[in-house]
mmCIF file of C-alpha atoms and ligand atoms in Angstrom:
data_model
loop_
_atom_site.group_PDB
_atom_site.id
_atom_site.type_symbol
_atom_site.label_atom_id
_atom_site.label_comp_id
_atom_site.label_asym_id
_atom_site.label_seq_id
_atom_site.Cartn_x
_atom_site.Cartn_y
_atom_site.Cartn_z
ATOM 1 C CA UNK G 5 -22.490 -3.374 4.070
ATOM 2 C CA UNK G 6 -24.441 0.141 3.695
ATOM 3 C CA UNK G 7 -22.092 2.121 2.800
ATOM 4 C CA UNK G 8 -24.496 5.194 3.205
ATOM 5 C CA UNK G 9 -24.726 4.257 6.803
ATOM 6 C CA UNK G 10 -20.747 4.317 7.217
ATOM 7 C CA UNK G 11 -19.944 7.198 5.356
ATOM 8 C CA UNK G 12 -19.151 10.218 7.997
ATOM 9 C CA UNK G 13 -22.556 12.977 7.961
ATOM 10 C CA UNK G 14 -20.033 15.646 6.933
ATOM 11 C CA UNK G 15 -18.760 13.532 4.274
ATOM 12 C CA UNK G 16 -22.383 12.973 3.285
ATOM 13 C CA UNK G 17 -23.436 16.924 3.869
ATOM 14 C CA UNK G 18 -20.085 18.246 1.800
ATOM 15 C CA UNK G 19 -19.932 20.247 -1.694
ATOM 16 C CA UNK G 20 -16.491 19.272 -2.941
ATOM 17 C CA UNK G 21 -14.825 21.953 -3.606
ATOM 18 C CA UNK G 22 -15.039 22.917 -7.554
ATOM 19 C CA UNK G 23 -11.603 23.745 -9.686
ATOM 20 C CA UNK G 24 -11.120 25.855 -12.320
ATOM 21 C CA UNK G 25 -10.376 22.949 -14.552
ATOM 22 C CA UNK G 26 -13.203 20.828 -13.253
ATOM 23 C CA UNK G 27 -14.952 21.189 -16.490
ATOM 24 C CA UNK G 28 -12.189 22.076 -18.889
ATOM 25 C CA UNK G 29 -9.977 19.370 -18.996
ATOM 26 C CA UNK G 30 -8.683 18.642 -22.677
ATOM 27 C CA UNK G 31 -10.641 21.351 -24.225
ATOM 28 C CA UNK G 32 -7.957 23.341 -26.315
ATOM 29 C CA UNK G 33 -8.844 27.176 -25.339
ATOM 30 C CA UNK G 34 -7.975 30.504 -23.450
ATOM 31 C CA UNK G 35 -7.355 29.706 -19.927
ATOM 32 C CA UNK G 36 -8.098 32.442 -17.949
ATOM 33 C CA UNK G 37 -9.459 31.166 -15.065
ATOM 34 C CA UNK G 38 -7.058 29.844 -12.719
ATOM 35 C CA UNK G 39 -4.937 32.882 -11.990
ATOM 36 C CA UNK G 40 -2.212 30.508 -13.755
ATOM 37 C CA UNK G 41 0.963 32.149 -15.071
ATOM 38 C CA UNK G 42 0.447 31.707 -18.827
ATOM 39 C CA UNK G 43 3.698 31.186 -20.005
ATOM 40 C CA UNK G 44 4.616 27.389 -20.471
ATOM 41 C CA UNK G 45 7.684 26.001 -18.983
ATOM 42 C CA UNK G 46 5.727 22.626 -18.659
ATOM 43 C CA UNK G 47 4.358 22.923 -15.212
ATOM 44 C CA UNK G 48 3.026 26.237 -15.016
ATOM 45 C CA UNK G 49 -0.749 24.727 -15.414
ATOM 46 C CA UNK G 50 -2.492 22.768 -12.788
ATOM 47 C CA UNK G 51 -2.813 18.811 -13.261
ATOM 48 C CA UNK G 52 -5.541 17.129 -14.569
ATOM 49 C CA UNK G 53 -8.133 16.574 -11.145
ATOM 50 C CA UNK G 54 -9.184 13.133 -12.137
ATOM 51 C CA UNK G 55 -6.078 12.390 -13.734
ATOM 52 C CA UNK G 56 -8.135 10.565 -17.025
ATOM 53 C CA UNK G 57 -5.219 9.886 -19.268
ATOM 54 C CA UNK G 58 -3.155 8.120 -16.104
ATOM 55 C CA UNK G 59 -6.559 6.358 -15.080
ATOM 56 C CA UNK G 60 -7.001 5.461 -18.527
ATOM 57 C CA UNK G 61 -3.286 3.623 -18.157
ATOM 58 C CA UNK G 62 -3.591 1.764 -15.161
ATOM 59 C CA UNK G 63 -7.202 1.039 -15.994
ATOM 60 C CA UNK G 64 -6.239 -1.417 -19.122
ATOM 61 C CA UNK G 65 -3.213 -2.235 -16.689
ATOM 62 C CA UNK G 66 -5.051 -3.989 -14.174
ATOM 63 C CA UNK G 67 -8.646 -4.457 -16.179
ATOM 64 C CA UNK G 68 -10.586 -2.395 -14.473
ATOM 65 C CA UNK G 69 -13.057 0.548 -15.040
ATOM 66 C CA UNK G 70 -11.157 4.421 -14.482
ATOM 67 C CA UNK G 71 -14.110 4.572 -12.264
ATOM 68 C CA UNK G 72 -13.154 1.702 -10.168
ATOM 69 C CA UNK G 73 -9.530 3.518 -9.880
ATOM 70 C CA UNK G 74 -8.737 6.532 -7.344
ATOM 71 C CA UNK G 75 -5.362 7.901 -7.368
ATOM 72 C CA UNK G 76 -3.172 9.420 -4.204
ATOM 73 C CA UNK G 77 0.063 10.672 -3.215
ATOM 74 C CA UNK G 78 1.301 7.626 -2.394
ATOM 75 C CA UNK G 79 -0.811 4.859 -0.913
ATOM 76 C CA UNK G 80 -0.602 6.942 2.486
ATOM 77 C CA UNK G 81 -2.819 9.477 1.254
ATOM 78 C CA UNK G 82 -5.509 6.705 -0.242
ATOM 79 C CA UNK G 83 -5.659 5.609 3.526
ATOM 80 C CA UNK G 84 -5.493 8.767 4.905
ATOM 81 C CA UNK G 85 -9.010 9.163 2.929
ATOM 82 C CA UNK G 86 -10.377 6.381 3.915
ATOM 83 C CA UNK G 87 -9.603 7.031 7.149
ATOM 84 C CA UNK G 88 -11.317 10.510 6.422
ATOM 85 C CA UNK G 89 -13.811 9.536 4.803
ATOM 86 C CA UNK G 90 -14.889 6.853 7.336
ATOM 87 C CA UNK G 91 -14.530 7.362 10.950
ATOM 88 C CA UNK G 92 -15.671 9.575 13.175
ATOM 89 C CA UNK G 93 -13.027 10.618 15.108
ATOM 90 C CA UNK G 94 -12.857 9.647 18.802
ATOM 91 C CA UNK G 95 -16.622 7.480 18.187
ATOM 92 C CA UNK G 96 -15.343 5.110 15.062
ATOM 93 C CA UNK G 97 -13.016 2.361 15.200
ATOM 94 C CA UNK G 98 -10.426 0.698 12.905
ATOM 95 C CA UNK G 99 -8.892 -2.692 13.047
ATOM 96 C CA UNK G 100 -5.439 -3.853 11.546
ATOM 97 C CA UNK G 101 -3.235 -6.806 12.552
ATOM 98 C CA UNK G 102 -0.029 -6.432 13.770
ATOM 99 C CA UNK G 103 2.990 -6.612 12.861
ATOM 100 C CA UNK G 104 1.973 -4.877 10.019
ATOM 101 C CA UNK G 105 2.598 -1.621 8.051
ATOM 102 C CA UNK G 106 3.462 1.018 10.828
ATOM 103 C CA UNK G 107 0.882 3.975 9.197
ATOM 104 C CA UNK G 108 -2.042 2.063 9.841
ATOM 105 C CA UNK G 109 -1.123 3.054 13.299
ATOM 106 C CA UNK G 110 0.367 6.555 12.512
ATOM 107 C CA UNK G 111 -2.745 7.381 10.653
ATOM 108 C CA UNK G 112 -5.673 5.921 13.529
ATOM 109 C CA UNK G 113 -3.481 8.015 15.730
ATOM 110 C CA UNK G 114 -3.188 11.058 13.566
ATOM 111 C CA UNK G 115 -6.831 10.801 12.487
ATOM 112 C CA UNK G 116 -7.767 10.382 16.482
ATOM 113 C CA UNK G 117 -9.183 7.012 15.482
ATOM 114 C CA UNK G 118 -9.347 4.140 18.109
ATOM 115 C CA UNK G 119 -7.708 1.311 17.040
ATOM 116 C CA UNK G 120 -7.835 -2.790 17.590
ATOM 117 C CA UNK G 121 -4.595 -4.334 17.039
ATOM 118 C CA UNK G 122 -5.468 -7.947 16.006
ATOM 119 C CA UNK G 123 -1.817 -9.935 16.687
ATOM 120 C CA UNK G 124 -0.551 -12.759 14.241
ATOM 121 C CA UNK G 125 0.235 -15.730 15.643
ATOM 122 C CA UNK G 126 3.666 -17.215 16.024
ATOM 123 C CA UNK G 127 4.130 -19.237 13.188
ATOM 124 C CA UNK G 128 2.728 -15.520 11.507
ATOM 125 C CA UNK G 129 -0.556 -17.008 10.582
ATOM 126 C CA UNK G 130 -3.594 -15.055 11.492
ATOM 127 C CA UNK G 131 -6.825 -16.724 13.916
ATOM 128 C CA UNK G 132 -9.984 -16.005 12.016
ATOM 129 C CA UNK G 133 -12.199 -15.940 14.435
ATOM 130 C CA UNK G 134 -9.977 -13.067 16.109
ATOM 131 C CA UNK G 135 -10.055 -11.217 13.168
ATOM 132 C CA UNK G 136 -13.867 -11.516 12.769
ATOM 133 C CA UNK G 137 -14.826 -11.345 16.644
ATOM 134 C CA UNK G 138 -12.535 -7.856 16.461
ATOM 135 C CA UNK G 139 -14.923 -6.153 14.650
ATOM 136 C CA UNK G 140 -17.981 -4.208 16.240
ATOM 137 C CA UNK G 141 -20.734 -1.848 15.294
ATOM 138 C CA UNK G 142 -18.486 0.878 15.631
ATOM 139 C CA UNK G 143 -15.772 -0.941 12.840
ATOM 140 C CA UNK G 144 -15.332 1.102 9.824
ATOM 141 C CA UNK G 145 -12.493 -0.254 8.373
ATOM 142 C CA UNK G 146 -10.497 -3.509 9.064
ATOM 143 C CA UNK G 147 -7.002 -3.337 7.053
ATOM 144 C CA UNK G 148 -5.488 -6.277 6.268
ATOM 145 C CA UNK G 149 -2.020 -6.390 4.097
ATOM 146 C CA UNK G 150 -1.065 -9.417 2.570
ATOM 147 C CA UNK G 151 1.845 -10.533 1.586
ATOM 148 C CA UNK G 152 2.212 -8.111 4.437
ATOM 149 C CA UNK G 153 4.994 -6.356 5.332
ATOM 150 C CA UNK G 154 7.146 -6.759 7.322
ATOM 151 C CA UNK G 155 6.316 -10.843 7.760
ATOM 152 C CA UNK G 156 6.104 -11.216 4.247
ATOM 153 C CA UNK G 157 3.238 -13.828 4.039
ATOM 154 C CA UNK G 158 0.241 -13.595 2.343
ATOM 155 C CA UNK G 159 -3.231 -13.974 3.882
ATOM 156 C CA UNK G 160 -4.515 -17.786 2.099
ATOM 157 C CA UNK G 161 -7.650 -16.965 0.017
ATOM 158 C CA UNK G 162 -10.087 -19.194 1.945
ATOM 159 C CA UNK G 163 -9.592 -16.984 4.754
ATOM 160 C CA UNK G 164 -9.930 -13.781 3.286
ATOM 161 C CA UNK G 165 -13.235 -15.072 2.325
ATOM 162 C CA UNK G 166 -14.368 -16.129 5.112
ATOM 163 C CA UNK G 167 -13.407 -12.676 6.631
ATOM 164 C CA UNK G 168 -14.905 -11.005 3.627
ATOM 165 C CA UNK G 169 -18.090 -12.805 4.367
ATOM 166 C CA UNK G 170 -18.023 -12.208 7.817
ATOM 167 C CA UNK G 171 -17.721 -8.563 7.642
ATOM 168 C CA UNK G 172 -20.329 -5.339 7.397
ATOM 169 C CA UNK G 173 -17.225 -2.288 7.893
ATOM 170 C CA UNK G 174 -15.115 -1.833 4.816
ATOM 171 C CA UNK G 175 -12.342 -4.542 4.157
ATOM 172 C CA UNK G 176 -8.920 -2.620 2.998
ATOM 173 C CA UNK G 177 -6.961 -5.127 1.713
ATOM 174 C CA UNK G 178 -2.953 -3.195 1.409
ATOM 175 C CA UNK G 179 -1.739 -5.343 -1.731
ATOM 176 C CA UNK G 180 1.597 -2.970 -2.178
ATOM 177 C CA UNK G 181 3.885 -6.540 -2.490
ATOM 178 C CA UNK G 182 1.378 -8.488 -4.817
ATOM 179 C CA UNK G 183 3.783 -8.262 -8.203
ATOM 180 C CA UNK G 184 6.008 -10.164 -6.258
ATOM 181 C CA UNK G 185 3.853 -13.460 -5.079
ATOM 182 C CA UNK G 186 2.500 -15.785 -7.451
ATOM 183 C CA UNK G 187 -1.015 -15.389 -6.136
ATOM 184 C CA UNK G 188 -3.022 -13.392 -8.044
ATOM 185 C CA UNK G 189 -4.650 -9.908 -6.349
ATOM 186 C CA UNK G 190 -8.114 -9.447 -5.307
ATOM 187 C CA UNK G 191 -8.991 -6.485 -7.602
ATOM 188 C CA UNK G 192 -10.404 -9.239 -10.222
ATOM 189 C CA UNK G 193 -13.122 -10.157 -7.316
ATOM 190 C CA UNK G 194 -14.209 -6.520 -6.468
ATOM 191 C CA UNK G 195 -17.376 -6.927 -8.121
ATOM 192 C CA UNK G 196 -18.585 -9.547 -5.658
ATOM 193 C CA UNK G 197 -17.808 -7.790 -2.620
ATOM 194 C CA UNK G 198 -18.664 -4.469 -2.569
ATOM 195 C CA UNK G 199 -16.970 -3.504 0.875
ATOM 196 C CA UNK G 200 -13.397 -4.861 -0.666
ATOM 197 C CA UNK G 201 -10.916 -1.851 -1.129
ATOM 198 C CA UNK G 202 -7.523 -3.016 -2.560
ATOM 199 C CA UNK G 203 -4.409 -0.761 -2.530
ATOM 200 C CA UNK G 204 -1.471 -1.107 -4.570
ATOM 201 C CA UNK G 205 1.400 1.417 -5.112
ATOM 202 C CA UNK G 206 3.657 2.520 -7.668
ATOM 203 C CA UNK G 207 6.821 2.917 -4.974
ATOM 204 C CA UNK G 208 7.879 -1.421 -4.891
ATOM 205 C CA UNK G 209 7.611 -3.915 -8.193
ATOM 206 C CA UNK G 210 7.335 -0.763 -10.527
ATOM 207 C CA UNK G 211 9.928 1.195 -9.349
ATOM 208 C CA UNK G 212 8.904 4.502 -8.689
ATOM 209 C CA UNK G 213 8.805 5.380 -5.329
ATOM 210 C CA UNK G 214 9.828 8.612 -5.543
ATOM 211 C CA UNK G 215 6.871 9.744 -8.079
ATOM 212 C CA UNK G 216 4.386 9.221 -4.685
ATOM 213 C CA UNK G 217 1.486 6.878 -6.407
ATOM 214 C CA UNK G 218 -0.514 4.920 -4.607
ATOM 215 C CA UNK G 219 -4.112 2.927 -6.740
ATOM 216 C CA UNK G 220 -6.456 2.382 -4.602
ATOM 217 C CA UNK G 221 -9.303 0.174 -6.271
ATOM 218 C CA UNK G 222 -13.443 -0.346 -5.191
ATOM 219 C CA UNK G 223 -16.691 0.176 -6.360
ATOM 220 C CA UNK G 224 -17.363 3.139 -8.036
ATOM 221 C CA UNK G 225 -19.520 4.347 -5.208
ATOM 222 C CA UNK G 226 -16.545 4.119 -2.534
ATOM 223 C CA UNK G 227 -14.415 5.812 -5.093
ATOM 224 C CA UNK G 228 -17.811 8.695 -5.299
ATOM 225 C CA UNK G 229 -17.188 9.113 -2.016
ATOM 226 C CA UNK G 230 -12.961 9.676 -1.921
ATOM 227 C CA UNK G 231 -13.132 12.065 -4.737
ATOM 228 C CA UNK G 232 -15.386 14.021 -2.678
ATOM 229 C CA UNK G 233 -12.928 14.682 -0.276
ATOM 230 C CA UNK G 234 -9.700 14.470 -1.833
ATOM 231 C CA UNK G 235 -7.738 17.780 -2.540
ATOM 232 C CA UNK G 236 -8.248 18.618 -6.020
ATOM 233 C CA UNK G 237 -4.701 18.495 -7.801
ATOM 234 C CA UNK G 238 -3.331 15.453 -5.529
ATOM 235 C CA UNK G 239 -1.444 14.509 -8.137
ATOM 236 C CA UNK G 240 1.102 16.946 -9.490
ATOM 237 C CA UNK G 241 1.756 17.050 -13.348
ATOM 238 C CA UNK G 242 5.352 15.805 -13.586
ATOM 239 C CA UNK G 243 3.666 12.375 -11.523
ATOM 240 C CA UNK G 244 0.994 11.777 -14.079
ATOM 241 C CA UNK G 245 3.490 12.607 -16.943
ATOM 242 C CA UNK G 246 6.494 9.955 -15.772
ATOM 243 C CA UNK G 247 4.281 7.427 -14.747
ATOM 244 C CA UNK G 248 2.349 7.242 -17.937
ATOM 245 C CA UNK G 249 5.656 6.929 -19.855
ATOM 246 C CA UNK G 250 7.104 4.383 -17.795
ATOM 247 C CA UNK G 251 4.213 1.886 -17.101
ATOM 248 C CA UNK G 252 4.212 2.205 -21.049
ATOM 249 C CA UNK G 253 8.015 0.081 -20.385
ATOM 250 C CA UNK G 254 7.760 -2.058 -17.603
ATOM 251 C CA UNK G 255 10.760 -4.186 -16.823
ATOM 252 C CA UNK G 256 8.942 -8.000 -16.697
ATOM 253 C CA UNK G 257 12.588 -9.522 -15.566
ATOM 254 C CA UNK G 258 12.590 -7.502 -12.494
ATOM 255 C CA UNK G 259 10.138 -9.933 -10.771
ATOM 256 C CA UNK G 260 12.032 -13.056 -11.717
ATOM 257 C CA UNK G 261 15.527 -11.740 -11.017
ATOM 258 C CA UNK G 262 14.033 -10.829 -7.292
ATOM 259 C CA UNK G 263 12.848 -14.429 -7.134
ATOM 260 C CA UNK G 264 16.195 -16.126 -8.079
ATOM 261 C CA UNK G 265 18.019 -12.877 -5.405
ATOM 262 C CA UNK G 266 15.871 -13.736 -2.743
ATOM 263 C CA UNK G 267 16.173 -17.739 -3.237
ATOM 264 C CA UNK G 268 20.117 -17.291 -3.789
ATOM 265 C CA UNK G 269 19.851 -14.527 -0.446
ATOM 266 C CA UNK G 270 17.972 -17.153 1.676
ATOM 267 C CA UNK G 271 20.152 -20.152 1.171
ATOM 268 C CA UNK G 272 23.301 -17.950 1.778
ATOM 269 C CA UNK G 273 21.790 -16.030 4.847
ATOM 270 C CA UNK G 274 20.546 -19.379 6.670
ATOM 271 C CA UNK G 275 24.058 -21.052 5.919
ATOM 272 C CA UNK G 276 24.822 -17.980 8.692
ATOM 273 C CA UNK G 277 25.977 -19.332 12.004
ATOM 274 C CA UNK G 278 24.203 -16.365 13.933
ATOM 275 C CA UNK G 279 21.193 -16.625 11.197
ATOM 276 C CA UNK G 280 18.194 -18.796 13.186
ATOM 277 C CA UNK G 281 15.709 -18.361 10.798
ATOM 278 C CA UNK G 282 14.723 -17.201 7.179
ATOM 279 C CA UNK G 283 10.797 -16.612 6.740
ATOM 280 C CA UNK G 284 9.410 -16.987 3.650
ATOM 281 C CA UNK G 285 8.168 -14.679 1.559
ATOM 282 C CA UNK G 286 5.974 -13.414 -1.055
ATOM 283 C CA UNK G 287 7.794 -9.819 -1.223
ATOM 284 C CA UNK G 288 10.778 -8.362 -2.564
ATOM 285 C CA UNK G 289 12.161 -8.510 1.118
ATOM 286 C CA UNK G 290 13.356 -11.121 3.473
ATOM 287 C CA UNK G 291 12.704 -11.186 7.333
ATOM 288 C CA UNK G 292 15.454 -12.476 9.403
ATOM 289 C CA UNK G 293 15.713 -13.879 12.700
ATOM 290 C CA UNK G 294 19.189 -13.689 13.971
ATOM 291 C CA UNK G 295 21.407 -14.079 17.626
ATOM 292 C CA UNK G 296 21.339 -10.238 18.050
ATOM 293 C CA UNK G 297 19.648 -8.157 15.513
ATOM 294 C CA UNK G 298 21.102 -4.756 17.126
ATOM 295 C CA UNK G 299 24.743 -5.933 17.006
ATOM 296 C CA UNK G 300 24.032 -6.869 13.575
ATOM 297 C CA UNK G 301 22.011 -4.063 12.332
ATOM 298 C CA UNK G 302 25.079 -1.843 13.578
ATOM 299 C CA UNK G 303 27.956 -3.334 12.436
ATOM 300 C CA UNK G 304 26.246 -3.592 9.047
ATOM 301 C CA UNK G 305 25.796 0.472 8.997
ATOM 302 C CA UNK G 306 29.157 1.275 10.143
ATOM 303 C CA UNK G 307 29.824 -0.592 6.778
ATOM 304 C CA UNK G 308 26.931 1.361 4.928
ATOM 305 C CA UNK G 309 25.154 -1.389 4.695
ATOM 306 C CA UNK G 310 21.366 -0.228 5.335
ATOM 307 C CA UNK G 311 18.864 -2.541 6.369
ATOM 308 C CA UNK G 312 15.348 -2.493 8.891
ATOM 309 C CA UNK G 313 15.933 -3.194 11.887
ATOM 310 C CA UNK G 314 12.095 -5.108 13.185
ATOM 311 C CA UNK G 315 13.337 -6.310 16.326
ATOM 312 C CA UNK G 316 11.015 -4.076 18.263
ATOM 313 C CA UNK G 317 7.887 -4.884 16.249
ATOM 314 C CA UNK G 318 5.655 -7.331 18.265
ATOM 315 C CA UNK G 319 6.763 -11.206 17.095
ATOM 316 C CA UNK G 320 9.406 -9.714 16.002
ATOM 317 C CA UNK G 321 12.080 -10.089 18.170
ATOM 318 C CA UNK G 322 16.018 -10.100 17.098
ATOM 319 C CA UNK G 323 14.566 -10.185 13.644
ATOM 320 C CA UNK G 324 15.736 -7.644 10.769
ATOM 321 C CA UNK G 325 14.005 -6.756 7.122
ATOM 322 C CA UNK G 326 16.697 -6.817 4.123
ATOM 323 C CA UNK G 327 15.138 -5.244 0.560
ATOM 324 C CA UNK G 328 16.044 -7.602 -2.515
ATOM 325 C CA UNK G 329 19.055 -5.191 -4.192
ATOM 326 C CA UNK G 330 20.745 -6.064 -6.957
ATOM 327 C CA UNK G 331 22.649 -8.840 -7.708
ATOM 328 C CA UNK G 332 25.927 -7.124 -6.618
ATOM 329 C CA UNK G 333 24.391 -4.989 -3.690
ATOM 330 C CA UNK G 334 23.565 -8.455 -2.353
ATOM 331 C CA UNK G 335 27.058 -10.078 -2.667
ATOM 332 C CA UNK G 336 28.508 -6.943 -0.754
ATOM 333 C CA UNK G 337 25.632 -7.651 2.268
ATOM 334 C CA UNK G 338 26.874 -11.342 1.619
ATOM 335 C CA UNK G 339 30.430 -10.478 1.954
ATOM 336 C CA UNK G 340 29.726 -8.499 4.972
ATOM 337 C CA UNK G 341 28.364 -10.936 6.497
ATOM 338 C CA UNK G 342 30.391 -13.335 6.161
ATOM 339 C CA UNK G 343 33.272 -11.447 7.949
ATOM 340 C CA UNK G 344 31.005 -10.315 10.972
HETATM 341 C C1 PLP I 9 5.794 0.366 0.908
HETATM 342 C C2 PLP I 9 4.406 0.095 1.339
HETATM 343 C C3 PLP I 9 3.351 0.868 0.877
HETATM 344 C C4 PLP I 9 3.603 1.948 -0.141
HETATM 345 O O1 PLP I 9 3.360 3.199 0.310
HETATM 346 P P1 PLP I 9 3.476 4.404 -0.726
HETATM 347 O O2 PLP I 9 2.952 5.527 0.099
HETATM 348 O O3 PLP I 9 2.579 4.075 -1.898
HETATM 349 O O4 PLP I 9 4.888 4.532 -1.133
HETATM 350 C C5 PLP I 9 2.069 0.584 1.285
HETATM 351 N N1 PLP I 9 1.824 -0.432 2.114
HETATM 352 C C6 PLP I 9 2.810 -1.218 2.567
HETATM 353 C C7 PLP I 9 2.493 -2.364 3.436
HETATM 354 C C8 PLP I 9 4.130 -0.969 2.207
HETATM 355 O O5 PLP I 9 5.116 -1.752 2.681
#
């Protein structure tokens, strides 16, 4: 892969834009150049633009360089700037499987990005040679998410080589369910393929969702490139703040306890008369395939029970996506059930 050759010319011709605290950061002085209010109340400077003491964090987290690491609001945004970054709209193409995470969609649309959907097969097992004969000279990006949501398989590693081998456009592999599988993620093998971009969030295993993180992990020249173009304060002080002081405490028992859930969830779910089938899964969710996921779905929210209803995804018919809660959130949807 070149990535000079599939980097966008504008991406190429642009001077990011320069911030005020570009060149200050950490230096203890008078700030009077951001037209700041100077009064502290905690917030009332902007964020760190490279966010060094967070990268610093999730660097010895996952063993990797803070130049390997670019941070977004949310792993949306790190797509988004790929997206950006990458294809020219209406010229460029992307290509994602499907079912898969519904944004990869939202953003080829949004981005006015053609699009190859490459469908799993039944059994939710992907064809190789699909995958590989879907890409063209006008590929930029093929995304691939594994375990991927909402199937909640992973992708085995012989054929993500062979895919990774196969390919010249950049390979985003969406990792956001990884913590929960007992395969190990790709970011250890970044150095031997350079076109690998792996994307992992804060929002599942470490339980902040709400903060809007999303670690996107390449080569320092792919990660050149996305700081170009990403807005300068994407991530707002209070976000770097709470995340540093929680991933200093992460709960370790939260990944077994969602393995014993979803093993205690699936035995009790396929004991269900109108439950056909329980897929497995390397997530913190389990996909159901049931007699009518609609009736279900409903009578389950007039309960305030809330689950995803999938049925319309392709492959996905009468089937419905139910989050590992906690032990006694499950024994209510258990309950429930049970009296449907
Ligand atoms: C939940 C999820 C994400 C996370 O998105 P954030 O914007 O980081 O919250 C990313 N990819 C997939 C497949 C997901 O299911």
């Amino acid at each position: 892969m070149n990535l000079e050759k599939i980097t966008r010319q504008n991406v190429k011709e642009l001077k990011p834009y320069s911030s005020a605290r570009d060149e200050f950061e950490g230096f203890e002085g008078v700030f009077l150049d951001a037209n700041e209010n100077p009064y502290d109340n905690g917030v009332n400077r902007y964020p760190d633009p490279y966010q060094t003491k967070l990268k610093q964090v999730v660097s010895e987290l996952k063993g990797l360089e803070p130049n390997q690491i670019l941070l977004g609001n949310g792993s949306d945004e790190v797509l988004d700037l790929l997206f950006r970054a990458f294809c020219e709209p209406k010229q460029d193409q992307v290509v994602f499987t499907a079912p898969s995470y519904g944004m990869y969609k939202v953003l080829a649309n949004t981005n006015n990005v053609d699009y190859h959907e490459v469908f799993y097969q039944s059994d939710f097992t992907l064809n190789v040679e699909e995958v590989i004969a879907a890409i063209d000279e006008k590929t930029k990006l093929l995304i691939l998410c594994s375990p991927n949501n909402p199937t909640g398989q992973m992708i085995p590693e012989n054929e993500l080589e062979q895919i990774l081998k196969a390919s010249n456009c950049l390979v985003v592999l969406d990792e956001a369910y990884i913590n929960f599988s007992k395969k190990e993620s790709w970011i250890k093998r970044l150095k031997y393929y350079p076109q690998l971009v792996v994307i992992q969030t804060l929002s599942k295993y470490y339980g902040m969702a709400g903060l809007r993180l999303g670690m996107c992990f390449a080569s320092p020249e792919i990660v050149t490139v996305l700081n170009k173009i990403k807005p300068p304060y994407n991530i707002n002080t209070l976000t770097q703040k709470k995340a540093i002081e929680l991933l200093a405490n992460i709960d370790t028992n939260y990944q077994k306890e969602v393995m014993q859930e979803k093993n205690k969830l699936e035995s009790e779910l396929s004991k269900l008369s109108f439950v056909n089938k329980v897929y497995p899964s390397d997530t913190n969710f389990l996909l159901v395939k049931v007699n009518d996921a609609n009736q279900i779905y409903d009578q389950l929210l007039k309960q305030g029970i809330i689950i995803r209803n999938r049925s319309k995804e392709p492959l996905c018919d009468n089937c419905l996506r139910i989050s590992i809660g906690t032990k006694e959130e499950n024994q209510i949807l258990i309950n429930t059930l049970k009296q449907l």
